PDB file of C-alpha atoms in Angstrom:
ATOM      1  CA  UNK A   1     -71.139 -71.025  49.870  1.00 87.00           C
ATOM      2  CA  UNK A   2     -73.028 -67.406  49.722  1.00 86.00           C
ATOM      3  CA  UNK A   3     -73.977 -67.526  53.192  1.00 87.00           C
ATOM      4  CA  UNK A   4     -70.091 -68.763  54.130  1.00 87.00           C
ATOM      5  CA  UNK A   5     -68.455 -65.793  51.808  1.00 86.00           C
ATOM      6  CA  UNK A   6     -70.915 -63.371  53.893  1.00 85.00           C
ATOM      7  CA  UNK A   7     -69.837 -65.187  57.469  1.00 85.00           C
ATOM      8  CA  UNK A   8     -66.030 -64.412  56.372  1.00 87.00           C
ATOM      9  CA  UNK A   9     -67.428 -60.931  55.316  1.00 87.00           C
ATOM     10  CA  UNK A  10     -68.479 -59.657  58.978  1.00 85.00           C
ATOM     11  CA  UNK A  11     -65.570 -59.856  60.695  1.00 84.00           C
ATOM     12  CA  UNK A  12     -63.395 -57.858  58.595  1.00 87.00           C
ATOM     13  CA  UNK A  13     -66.219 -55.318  57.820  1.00 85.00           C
ATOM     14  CA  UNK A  14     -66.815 -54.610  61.539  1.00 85.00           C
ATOM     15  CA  UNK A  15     -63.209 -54.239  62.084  1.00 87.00           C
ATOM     16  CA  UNK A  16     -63.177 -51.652  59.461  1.00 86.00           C
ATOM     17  CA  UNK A  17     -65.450 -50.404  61.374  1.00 85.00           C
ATOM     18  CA  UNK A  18     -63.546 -49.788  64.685  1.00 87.00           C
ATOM     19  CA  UNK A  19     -60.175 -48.512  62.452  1.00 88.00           C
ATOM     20  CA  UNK A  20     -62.329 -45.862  60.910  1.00 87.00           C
ATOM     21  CA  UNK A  21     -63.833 -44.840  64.710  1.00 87.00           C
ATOM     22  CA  UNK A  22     -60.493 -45.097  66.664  1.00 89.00           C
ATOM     23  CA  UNK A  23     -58.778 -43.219  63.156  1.00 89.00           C
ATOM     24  CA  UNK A  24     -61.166 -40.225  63.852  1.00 88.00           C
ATOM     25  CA  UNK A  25     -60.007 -40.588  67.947  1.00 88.00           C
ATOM     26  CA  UNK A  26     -56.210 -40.394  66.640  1.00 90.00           C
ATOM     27  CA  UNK A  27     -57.190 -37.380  64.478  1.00 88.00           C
ATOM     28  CA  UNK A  28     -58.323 -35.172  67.315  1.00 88.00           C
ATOM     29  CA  UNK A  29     -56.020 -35.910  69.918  1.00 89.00           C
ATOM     30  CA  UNK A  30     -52.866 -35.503  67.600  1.00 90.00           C
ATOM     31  CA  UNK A  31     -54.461 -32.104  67.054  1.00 89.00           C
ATOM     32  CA  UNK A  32     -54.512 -31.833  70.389  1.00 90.00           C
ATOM     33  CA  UNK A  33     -50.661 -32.822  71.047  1.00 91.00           C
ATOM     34  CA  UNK A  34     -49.755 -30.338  68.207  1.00 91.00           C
ATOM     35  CA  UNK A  35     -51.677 -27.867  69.339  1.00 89.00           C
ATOM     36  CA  UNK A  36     -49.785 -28.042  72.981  1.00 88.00           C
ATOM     37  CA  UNK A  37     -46.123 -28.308  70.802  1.00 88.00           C
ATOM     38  CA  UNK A  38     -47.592 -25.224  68.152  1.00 88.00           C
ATOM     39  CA  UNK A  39     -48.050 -23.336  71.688  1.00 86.00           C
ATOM     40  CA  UNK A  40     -45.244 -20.766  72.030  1.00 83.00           C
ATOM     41  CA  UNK A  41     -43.120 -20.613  75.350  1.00 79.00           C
ATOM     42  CA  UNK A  42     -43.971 -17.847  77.928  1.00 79.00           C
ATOM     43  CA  UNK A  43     -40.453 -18.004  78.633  1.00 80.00           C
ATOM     44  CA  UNK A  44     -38.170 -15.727  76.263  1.00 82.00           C
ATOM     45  CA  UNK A  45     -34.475 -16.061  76.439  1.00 81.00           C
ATOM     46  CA  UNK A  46     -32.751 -12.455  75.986  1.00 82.00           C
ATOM     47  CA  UNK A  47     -30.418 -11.862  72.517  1.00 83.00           C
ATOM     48  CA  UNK A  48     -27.650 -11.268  74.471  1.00 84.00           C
ATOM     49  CA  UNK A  49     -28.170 -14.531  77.145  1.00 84.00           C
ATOM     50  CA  UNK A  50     -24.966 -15.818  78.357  1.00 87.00           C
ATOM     51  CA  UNK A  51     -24.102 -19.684  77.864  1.00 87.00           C
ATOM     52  CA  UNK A  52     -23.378 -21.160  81.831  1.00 84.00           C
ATOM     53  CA  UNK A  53     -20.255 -22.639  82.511  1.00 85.00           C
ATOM     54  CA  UNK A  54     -20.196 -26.012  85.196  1.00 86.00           C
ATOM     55  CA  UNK A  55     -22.412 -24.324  88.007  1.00 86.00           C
ATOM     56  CA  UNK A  56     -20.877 -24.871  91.802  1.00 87.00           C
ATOM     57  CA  UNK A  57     -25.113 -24.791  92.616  1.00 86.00           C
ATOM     58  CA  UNK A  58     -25.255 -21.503  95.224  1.00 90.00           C
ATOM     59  CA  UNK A  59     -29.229 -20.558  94.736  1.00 92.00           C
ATOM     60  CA  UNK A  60     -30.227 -17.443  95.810  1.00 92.00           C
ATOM     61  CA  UNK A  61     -33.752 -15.411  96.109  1.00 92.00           C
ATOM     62  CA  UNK A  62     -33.802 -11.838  96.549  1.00 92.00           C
ATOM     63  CA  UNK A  63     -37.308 -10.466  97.261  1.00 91.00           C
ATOM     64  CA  UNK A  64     -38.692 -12.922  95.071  1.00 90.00           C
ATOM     65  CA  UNK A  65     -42.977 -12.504  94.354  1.00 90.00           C
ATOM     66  CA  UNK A  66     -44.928 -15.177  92.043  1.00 88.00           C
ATOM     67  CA  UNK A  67     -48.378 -15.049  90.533  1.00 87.00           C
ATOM     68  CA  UNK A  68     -50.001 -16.987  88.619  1.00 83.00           C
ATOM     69  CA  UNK A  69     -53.106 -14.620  87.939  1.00 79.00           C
ATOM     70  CA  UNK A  70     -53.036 -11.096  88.429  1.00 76.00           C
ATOM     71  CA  UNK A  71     -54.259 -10.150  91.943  1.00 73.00           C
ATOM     72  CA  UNK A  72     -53.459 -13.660  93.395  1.00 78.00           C
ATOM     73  CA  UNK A  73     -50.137 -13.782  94.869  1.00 80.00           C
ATOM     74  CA  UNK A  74     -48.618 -16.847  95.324  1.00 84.00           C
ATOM     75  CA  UNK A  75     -44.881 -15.946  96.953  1.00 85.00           C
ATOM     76  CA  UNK A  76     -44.109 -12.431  98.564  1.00 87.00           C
ATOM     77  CA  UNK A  77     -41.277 -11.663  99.530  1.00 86.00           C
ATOM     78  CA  UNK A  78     -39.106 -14.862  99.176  1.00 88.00           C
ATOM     79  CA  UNK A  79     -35.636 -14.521 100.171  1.00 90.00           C
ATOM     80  CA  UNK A  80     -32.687 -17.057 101.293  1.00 90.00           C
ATOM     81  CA  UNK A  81     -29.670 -18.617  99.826  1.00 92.00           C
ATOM     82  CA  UNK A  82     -28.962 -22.556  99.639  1.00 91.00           C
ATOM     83  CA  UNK A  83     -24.941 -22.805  99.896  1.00 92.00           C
ATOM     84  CA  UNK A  84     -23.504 -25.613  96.829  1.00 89.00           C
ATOM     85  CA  UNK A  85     -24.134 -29.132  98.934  1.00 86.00           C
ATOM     86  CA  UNK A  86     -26.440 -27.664 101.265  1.00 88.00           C
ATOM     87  CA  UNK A  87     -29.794 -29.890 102.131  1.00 88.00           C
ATOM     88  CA  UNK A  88     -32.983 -26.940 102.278  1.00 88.00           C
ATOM     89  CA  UNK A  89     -36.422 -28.469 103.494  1.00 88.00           C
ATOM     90  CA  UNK A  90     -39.489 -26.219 102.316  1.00 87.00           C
ATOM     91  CA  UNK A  91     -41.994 -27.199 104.730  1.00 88.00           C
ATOM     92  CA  UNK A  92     -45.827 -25.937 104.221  1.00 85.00           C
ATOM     93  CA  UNK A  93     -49.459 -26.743 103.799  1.00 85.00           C
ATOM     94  CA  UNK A  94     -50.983 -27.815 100.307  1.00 82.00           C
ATOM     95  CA  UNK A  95     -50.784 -24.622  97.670  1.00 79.00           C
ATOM     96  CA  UNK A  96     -48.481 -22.753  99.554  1.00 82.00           C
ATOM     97  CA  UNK A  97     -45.882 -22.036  97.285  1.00 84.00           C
ATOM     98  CA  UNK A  98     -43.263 -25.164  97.336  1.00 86.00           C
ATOM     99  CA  UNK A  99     -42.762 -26.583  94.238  1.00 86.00           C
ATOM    100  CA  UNK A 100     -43.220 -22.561  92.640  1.00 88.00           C
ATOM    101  CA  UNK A 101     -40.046 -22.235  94.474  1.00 89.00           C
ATOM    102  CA  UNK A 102     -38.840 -24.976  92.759  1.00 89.00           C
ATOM    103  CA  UNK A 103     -39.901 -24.455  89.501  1.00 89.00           C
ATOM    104  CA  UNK A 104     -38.538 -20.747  89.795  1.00 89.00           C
ATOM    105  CA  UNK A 105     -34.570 -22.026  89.296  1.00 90.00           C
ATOM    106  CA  UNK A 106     -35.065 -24.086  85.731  1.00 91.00           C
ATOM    107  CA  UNK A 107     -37.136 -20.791  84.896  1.00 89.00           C
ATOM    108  CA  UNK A 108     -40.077 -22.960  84.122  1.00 89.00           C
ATOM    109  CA  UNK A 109     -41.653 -19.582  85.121  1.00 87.00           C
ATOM    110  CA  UNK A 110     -40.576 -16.410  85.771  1.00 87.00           C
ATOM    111  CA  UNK A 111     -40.662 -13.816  88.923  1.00 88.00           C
ATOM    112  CA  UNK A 112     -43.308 -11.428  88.766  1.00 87.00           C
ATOM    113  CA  UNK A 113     -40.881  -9.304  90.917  1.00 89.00           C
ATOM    114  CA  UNK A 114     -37.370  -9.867  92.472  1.00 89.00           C
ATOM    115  CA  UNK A 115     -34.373 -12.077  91.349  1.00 91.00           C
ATOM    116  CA  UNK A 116     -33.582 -15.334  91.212  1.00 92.00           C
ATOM    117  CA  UNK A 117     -29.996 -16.177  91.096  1.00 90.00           C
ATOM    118  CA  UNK A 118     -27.723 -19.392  90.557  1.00 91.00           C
ATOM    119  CA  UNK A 119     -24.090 -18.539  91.592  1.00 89.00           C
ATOM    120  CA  UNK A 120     -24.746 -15.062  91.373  1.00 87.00           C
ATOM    121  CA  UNK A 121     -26.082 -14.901  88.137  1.00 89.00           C
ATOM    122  CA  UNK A 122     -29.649 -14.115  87.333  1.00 88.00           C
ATOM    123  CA  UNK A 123     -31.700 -16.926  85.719  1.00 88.00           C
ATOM    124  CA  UNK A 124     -32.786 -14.719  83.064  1.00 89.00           C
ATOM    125  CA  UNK A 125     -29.956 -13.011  81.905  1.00 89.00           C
ATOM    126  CA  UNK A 126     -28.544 -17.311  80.428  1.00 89.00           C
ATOM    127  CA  UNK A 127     -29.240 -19.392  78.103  1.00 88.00           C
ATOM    128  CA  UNK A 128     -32.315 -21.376  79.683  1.00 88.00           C
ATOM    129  CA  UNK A 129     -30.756 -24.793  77.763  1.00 89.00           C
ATOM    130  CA  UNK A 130     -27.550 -24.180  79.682  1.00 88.00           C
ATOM    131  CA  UNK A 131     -28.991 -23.588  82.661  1.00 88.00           C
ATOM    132  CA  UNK A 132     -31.529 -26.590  82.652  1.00 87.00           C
ATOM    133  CA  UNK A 133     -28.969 -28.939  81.848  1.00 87.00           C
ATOM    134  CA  UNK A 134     -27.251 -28.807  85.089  1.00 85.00           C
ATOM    135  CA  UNK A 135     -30.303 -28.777  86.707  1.00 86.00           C
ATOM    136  CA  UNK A 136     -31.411 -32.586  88.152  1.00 82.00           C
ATOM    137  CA  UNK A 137     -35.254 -32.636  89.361  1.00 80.00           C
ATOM    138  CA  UNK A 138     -36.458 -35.641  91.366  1.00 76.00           C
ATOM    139  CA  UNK A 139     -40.246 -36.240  90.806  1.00 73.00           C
ATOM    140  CA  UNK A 140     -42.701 -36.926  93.601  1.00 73.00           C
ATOM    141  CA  UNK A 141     -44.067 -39.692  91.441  1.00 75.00           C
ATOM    142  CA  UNK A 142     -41.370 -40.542  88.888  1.00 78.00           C
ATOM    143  CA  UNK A 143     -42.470 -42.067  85.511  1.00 82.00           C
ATOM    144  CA  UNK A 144     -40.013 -45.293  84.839  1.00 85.00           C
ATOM    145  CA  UNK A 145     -40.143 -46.991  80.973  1.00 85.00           C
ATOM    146  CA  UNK A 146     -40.353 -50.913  80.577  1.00 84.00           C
ATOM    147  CA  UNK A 147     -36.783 -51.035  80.034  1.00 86.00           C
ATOM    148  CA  UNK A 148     -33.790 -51.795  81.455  1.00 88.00           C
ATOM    149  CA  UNK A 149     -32.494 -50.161  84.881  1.00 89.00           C
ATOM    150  CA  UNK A 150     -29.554 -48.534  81.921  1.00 91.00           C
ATOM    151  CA  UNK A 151     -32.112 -47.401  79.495  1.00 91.00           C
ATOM    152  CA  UNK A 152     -33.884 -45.338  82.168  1.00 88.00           C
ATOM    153  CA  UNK A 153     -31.152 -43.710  83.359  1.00 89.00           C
ATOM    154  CA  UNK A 154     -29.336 -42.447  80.310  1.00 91.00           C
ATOM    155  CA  UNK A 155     -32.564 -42.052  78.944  1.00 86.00           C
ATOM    156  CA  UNK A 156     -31.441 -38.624  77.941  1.00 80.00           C
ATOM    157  CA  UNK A 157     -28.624 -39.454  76.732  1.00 83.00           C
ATOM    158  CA  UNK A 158     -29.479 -43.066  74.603  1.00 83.00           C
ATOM    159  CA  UNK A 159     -25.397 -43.645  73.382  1.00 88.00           C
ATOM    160  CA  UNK A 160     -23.992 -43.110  76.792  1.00 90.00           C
ATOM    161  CA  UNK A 161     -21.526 -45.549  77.917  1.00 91.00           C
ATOM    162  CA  UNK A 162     -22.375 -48.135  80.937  1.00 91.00           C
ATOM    163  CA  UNK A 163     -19.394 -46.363  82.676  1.00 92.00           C
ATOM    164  CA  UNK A 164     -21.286 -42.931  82.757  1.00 93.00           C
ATOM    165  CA  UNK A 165     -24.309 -44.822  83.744  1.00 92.00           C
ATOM    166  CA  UNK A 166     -22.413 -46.612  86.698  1.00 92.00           C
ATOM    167  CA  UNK A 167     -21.625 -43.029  87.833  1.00 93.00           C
ATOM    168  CA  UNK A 168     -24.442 -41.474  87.383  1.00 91.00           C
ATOM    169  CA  UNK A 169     -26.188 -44.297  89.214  1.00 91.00           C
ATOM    170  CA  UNK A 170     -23.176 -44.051  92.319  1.00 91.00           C
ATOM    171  CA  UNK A 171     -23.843 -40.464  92.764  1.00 89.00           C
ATOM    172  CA  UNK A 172     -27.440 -41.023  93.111  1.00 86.00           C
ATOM    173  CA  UNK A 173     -26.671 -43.363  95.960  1.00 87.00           C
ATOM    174  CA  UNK A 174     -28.639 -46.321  93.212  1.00 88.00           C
ATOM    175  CA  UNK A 175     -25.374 -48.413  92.626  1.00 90.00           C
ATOM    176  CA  UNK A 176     -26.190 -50.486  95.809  1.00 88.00           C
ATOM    177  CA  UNK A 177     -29.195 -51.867  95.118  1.00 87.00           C
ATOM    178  CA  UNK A 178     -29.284 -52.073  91.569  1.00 89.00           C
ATOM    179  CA  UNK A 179     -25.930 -54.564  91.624  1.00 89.00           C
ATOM    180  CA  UNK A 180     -28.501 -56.492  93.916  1.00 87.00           C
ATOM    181  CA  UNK A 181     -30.874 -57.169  91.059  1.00 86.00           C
ATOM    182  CA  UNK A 182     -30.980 -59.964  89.432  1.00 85.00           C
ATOM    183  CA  UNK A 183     -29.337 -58.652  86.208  1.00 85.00           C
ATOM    184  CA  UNK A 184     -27.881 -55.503  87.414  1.00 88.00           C
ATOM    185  CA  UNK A 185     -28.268 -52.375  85.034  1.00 89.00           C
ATOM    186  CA  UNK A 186     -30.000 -54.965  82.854  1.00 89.00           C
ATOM    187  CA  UNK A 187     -32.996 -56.003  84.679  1.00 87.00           C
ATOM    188  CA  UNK A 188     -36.365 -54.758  83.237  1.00 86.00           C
ATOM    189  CA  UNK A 189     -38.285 -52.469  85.912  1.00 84.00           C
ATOM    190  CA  UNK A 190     -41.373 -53.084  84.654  1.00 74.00           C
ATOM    191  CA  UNK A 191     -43.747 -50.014  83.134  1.00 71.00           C
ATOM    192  CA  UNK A 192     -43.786 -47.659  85.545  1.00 70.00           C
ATOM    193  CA  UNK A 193     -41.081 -49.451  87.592  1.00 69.00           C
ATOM    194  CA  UNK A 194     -43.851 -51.922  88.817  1.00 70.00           C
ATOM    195  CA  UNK A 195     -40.489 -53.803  90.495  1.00 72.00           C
ATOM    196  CA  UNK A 196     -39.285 -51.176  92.761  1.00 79.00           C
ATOM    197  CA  UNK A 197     -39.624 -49.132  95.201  1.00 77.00           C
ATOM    198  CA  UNK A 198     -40.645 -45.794  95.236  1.00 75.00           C
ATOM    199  CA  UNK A 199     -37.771 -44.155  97.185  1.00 78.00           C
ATOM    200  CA  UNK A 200     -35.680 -46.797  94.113  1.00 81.00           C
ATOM    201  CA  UNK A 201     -37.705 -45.525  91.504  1.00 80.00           C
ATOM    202  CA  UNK A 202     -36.895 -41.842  92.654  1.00 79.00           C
TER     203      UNK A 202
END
């Protein structure tokens, strides 16, 4: 019986074991995570920042330069404007400036010199949530939940109604395919959208 009670012992001991270990793992990297959310933005909206109406999407850069570290210029110079509708192809080698173009318009950074404007309104003189929120960004490598094809795409917006959905998926050209599934908007994609494509999963 002793030498049973022991047997049943070991398992649960050892497992208590691992909890306590992968405990002290979940300790430092929630740190970690708060540590990142703690982190204050380099980005400060003005007092006096203006709250943007529907945009008609004119982009403009006027003499824009970029750095990330003093004394190592990334963009010099930048200027051109994108008309609402207009498709603009930036074309260049590896760590030439592309996506800092890119990220320049949400304000995920800010010039180091010139202006960046969004129907002739300077980036930083708005609210950055209003201005974001019109903004749509299409990842090279999109990240897709193991939900539905509905879930992911009103993932920002959980409580909106399949007709929203529908539209949002039409005017991504998605509608198409997706009605091709085997469940529609309801068919599970799989974590990381295993099931489709990557020009679907964009």
């Amino acid at each position: 019986a002793l030498i049973s009670y022991v047997l049943m012992l070991g398992a649960p001991v050892q497992r208590l074991g691992f909890l306590v270990n992968l405990a002290a793992t979940a300790g430092a990297s929630a740190q970690r995570v708060f540590d990142i959310i703690d982190t204050p933005s380099e980005i400060e909206e003005r007092e006096d920042a203006i709250a943007l109406e529907r945009l008609e999407g004119a982009v403009t850069f006027e003499k824009v330069h970029f750095a990330y570290r003093e004394n190592r210029s990334i963009l010099a110079e930048i200027s051109f404007h994108a008309e609402p509708g207009q498709t603009v192809a930036l074309i260049g080698p590896t760590g030439s400036g592309k996506s800092t173009v890119t990220n320049l318009i949400p304000r995920f950074y800010d010039t180091t010199e010139g202006r960046v404007l969004v129907d002739g309104v300077d980036v930083r003189d708005v609210q950055v949530k209003s201005l974001r929120r019109q903004i749509g960004i299409v990842l090279q490598d999109p990240f897709l939940f193991s939900q539905t094809v509905a879930e992911n795409i009103a993932y920002g917006r959980p409580n909106a109604p399949i007709e929203e959905i529908i539209a949002a998926a039409k005017a991504a050209r998605a509608h198409g395919f997706i009605t091709e599934m085997p469940d529609g908007y309801n068919t599970r994609v799989g974590e990381r959208g295993v099931t489709l494509s990557g020009g679907q999963k964009q």
